[in-house]
mmCIF file of C-alpha atoms in Angstrom:
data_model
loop_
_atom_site.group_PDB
_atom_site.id
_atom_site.type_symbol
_atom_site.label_atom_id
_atom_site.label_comp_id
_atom_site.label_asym_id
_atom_site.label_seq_id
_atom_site.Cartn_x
_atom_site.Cartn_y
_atom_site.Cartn_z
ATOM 1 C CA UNK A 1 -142.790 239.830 140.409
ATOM 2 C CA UNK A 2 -139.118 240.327 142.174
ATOM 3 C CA UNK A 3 -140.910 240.150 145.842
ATOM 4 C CA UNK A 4 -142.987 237.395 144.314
ATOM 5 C CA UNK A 5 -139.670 235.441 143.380
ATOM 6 C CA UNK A 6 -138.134 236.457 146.739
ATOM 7 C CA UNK A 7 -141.071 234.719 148.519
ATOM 8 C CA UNK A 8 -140.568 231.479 146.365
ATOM 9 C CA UNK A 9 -137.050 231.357 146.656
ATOM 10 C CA UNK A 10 -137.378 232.129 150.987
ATOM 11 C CA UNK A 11 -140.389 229.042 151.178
ATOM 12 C CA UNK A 12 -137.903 226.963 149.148
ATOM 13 C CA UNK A 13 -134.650 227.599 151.099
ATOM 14 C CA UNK A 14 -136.611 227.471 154.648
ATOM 15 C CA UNK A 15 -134.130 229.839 156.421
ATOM 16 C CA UNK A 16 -133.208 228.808 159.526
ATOM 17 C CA UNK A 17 -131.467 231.546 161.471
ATOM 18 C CA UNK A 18 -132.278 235.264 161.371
ATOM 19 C CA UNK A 19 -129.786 236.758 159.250
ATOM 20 C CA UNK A 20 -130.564 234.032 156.596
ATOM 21 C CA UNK A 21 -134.290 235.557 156.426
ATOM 22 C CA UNK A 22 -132.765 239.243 156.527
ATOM 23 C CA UNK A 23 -130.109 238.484 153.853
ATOM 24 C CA UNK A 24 -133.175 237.226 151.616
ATOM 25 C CA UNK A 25 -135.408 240.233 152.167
ATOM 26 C CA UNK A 26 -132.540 242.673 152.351
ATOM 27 C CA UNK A 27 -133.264 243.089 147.983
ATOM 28 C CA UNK A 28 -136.449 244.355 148.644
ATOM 29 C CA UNK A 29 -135.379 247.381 150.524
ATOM 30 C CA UNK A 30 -132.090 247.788 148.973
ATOM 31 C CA UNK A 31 -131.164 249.235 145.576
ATOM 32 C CA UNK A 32 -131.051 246.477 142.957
ATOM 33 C CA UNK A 33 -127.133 247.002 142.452
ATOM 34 C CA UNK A 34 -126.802 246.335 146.622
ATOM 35 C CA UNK A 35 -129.164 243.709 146.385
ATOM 36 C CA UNK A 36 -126.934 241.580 143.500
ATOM 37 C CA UNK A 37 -124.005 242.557 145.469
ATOM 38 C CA UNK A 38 -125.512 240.798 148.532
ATOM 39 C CA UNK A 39 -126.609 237.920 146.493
ATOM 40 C CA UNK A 40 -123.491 237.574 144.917
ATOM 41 C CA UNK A 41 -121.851 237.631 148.706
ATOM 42 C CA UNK A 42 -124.037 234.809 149.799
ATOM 43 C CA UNK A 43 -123.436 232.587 146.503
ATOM 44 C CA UNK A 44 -119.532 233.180 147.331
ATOM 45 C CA UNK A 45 -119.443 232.443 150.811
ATOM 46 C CA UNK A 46 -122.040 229.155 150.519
ATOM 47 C CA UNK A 47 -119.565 228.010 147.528
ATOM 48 C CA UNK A 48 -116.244 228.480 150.118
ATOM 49 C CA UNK A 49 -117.699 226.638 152.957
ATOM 50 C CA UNK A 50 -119.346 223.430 150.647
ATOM 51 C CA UNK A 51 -115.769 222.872 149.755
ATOM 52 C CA UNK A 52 -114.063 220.458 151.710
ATOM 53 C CA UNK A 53 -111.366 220.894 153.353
ATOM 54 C CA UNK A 54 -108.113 219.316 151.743
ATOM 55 C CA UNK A 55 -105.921 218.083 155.343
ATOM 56 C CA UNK A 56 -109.633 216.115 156.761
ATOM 57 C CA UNK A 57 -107.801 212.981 154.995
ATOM 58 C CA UNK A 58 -104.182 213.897 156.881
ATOM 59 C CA UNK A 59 -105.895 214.406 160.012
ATOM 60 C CA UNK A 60 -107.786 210.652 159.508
ATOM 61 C CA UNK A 61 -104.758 208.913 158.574
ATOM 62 C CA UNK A 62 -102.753 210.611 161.043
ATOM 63 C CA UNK A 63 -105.957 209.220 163.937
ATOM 64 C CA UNK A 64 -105.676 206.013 162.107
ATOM 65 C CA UNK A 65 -101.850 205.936 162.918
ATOM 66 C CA UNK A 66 -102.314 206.870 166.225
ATOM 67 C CA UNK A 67 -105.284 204.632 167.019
ATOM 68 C CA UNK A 68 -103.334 201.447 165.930
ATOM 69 C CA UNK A 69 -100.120 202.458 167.713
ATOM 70 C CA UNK A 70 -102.228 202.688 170.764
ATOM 71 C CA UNK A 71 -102.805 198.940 170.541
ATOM 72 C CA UNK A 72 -106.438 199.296 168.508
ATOM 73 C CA UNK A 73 -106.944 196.860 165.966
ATOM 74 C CA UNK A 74 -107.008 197.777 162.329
ATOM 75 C CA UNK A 75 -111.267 197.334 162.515
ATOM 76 C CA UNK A 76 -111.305 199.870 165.845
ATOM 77 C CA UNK A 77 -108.863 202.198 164.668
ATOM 78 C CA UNK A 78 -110.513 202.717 161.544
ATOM 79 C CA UNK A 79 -114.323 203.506 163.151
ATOM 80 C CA UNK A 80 -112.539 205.325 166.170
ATOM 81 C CA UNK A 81 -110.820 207.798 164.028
ATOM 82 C CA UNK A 82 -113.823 208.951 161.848
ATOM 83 C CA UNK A 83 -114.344 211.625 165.004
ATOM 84 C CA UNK A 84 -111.220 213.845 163.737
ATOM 85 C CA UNK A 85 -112.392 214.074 160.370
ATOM 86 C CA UNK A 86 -116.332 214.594 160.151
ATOM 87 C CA UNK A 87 -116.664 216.295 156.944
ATOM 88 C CA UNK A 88 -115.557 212.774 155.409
ATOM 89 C CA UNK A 89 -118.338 209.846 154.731
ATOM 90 C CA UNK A 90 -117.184 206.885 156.702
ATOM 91 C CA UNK A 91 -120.517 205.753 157.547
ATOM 92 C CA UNK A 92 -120.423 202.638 155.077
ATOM 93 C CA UNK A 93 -116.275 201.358 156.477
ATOM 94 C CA UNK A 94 -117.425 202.243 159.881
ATOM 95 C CA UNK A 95 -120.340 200.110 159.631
ATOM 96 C CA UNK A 96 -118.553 196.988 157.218
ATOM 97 C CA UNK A 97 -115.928 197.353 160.596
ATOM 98 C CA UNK A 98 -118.732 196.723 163.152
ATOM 99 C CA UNK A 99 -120.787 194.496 161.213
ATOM 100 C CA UNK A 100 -117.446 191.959 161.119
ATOM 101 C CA UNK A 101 -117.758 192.089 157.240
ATOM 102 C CA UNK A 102 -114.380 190.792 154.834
ATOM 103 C CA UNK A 103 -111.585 193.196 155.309
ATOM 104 C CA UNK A 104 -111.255 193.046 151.508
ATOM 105 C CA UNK A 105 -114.673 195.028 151.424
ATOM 106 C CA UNK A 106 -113.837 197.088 154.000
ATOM 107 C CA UNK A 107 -110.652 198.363 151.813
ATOM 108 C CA UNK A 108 -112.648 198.717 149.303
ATOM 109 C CA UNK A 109 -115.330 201.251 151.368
ATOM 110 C CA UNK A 110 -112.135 203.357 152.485
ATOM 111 C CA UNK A 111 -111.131 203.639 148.325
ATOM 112 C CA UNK A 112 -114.450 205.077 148.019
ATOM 113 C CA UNK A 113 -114.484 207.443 151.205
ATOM 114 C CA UNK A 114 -111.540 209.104 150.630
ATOM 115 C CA UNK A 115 -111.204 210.558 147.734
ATOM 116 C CA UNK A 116 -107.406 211.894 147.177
ATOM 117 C CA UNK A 117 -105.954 208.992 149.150
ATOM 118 C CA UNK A 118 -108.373 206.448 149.230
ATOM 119 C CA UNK A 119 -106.683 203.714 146.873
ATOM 120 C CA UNK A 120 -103.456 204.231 148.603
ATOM 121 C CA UNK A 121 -105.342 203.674 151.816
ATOM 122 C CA UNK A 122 -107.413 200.511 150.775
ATOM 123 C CA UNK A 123 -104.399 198.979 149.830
ATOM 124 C CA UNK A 124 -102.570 199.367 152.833
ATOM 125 C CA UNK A 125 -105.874 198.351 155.501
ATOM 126 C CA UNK A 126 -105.572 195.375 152.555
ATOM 127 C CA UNK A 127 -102.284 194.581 153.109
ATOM 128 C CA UNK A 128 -102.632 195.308 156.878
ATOM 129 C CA UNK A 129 -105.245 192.531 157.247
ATOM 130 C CA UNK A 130 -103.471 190.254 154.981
ATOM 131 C CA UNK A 131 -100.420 190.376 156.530
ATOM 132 C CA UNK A 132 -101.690 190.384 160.452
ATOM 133 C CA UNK A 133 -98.944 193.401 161.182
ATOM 134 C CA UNK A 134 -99.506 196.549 162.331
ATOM 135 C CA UNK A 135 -99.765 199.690 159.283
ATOM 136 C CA UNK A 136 -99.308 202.473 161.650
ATOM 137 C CA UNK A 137 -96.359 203.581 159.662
ATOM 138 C CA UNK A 138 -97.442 202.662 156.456
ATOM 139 C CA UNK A 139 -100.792 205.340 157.468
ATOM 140 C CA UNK A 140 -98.275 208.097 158.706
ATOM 141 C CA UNK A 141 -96.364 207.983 155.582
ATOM 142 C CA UNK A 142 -99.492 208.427 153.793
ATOM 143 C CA UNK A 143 -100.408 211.430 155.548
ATOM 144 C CA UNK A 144 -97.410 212.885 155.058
ATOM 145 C CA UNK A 145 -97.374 212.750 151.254
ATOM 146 C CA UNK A 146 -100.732 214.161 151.479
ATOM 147 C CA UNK A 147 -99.848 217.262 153.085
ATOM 148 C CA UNK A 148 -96.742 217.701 151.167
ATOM 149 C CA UNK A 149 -99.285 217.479 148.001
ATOM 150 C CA UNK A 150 -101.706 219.629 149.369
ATOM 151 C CA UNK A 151 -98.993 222.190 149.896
ATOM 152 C CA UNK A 152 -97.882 222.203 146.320
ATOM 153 C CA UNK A 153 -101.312 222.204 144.672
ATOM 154 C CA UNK A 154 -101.460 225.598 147.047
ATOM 155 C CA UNK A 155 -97.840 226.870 145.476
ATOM 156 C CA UNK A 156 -99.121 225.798 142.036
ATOM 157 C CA UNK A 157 -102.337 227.430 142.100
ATOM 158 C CA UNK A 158 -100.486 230.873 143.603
ATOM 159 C CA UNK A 159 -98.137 230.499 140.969
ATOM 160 C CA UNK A 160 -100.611 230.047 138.373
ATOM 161 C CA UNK A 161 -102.654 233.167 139.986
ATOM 162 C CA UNK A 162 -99.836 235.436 139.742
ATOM 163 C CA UNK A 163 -99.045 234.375 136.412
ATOM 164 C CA UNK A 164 -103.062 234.895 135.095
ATOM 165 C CA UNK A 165 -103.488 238.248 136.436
ATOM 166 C CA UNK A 166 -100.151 239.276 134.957
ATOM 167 C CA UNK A 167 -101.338 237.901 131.532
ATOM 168 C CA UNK A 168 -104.461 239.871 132.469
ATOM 169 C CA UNK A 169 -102.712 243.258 132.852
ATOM 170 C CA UNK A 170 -100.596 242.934 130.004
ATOM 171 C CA UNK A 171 -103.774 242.149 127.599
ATOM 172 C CA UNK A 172 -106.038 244.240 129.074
ATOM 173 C CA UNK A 173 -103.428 247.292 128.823
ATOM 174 C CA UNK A 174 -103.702 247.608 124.898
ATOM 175 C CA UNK A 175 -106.967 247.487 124.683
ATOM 176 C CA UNK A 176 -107.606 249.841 127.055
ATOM 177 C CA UNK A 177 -104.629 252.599 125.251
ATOM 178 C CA UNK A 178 -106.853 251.574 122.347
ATOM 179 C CA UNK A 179 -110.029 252.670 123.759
ATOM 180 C CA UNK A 180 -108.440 255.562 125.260
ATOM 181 C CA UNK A 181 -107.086 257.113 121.916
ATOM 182 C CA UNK A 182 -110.748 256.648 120.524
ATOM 183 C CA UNK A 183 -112.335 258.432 123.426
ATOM 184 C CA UNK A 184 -109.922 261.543 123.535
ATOM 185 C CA UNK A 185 -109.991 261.882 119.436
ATOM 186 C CA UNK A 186 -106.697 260.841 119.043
ATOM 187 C CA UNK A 187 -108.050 257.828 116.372
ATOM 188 C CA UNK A 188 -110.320 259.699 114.951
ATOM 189 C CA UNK A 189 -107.509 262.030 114.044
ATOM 190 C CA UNK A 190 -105.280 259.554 112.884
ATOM 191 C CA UNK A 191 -107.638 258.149 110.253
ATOM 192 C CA UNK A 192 -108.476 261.660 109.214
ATOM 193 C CA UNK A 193 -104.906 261.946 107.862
ATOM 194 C CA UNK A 194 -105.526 260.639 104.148
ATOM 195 C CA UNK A 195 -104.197 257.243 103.061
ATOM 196 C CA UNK A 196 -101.803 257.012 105.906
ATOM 197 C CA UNK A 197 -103.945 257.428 108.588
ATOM 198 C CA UNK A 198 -106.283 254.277 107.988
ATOM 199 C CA UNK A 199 -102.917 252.294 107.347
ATOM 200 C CA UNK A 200 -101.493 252.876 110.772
ATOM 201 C CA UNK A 201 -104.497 252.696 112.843
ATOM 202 C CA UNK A 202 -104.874 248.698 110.883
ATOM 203 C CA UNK A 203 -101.180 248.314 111.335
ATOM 204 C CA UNK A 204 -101.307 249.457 115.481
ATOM 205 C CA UNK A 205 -104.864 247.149 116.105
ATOM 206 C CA UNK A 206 -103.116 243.832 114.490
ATOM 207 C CA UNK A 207 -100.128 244.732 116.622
ATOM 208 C CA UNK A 208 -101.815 244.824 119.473
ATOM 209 C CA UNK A 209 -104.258 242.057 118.859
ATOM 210 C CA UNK A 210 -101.795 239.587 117.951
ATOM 211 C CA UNK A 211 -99.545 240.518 121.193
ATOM 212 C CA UNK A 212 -102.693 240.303 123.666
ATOM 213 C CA UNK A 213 -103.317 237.298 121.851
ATOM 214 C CA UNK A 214 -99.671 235.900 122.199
ATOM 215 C CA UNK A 215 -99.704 236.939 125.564
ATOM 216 C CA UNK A 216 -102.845 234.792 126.634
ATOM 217 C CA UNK A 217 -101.068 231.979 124.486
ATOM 218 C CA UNK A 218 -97.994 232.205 126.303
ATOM 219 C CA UNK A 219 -99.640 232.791 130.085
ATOM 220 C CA UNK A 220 -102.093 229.454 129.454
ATOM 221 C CA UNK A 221 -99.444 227.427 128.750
ATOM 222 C CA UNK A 222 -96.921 228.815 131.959
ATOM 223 C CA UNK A 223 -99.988 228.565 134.221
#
């Protein structure tokens, strides 16, 4: 059944280069724990490179800023600098630009294409063809803020990283001395002392459960 499921899943994902095929046959002939590891590998490194990458719009509102101080119009310098970001889907505004279409819906196709800055942007190729000036700077400034938020999601998030495996440690710990003292006899002992014993063991669990529990309280809210 496993090399049956293999086979389905290689027909359905048509591998294309070599080391696809190998990586998909590699669980046959490898234990089951390397073959999950591998698997596991693949789903991590196909779930890194479908994300897209954050400075595409910078680099695109930087071209656009470049293209219109060049002496491009607003129309040319939007199609022209689709080429320095091609992960982004400007294939509706680039063809609303060619096709001579209302400015008005090509702000609105940028809003839609680009997704962190795009109402920011619309406005301003709005504006821009409303007004008959030239945006350049208005499409600089905009990359700027971008990158300046893209670097503070990226502090944020390490922050918040730091703080989560902290919380980790600190709530993991107790239950681990817990665990610990059962495995060496140490409980066991303890609730083998009469009355007392029972009492102490309840006492130490609800100490530590309600400080692991505090902890995680405390980290969700600082991260």
């Amino acid at each position: 059944m496993l090399i049956l499921g293999l086979v389905a899943i290689g027909v359905a994902l048509r591998p294309r280069r070599w080391w696809e095929a190998l990586a998909l046959a590699a669980p046959v002939v490898l234990p089951w724990w390397a073959g999950l590891a591998g698997i596991a590998a693949g789903i991590w490194v196909a779930l890194r490179r479908s994300r897209p990458d954050p400075y595409q719009e910078v680099a695109y509102l930087q071209a656009v800023s470049a293209e219109l101080q060049a002496g491009r119009s607003l129309r040319q310098a939007l199609v022209d600098a689709g080429t320095r970001a091609p992960d982004l889907d400007l294939t509706r505004m680039a063809r609303l630009c060619r096709s001579g279409r209302p400015m008005l819906e090509v702000a609105r196709a940028a809003s839609e294409a680009l997704p962190q800055t795009g109402h920011l942007a619309g406005a301003a190729v709005q504006i821009g063809a409303e007004s008959g000036g030239r945006v350049s700077a208005a499409f600089a400034t905009l990359a700027g803020i971008q990158a300046d938020r893209i670097e503070l999601q990226r502090e944020v998030r390490a922050a918040g990283s730091a703080v989560r495996a902290s919380v980790a440690v600190l709530a993991v710990l107790p239950a681990g001395g817990l665990l610990a003292a059962a495995a060496t006899g140490t409980l066991s002992d303890l609730m083998a002392m009469g009355t007392v014993g029972p009492i102490l063991v309840g006492i130490g669990a609800v100490l530590l459960i309600g400080g692991a529990s505090v902890t995680l309280i405390l980290g969700r809210q600082l991260s």
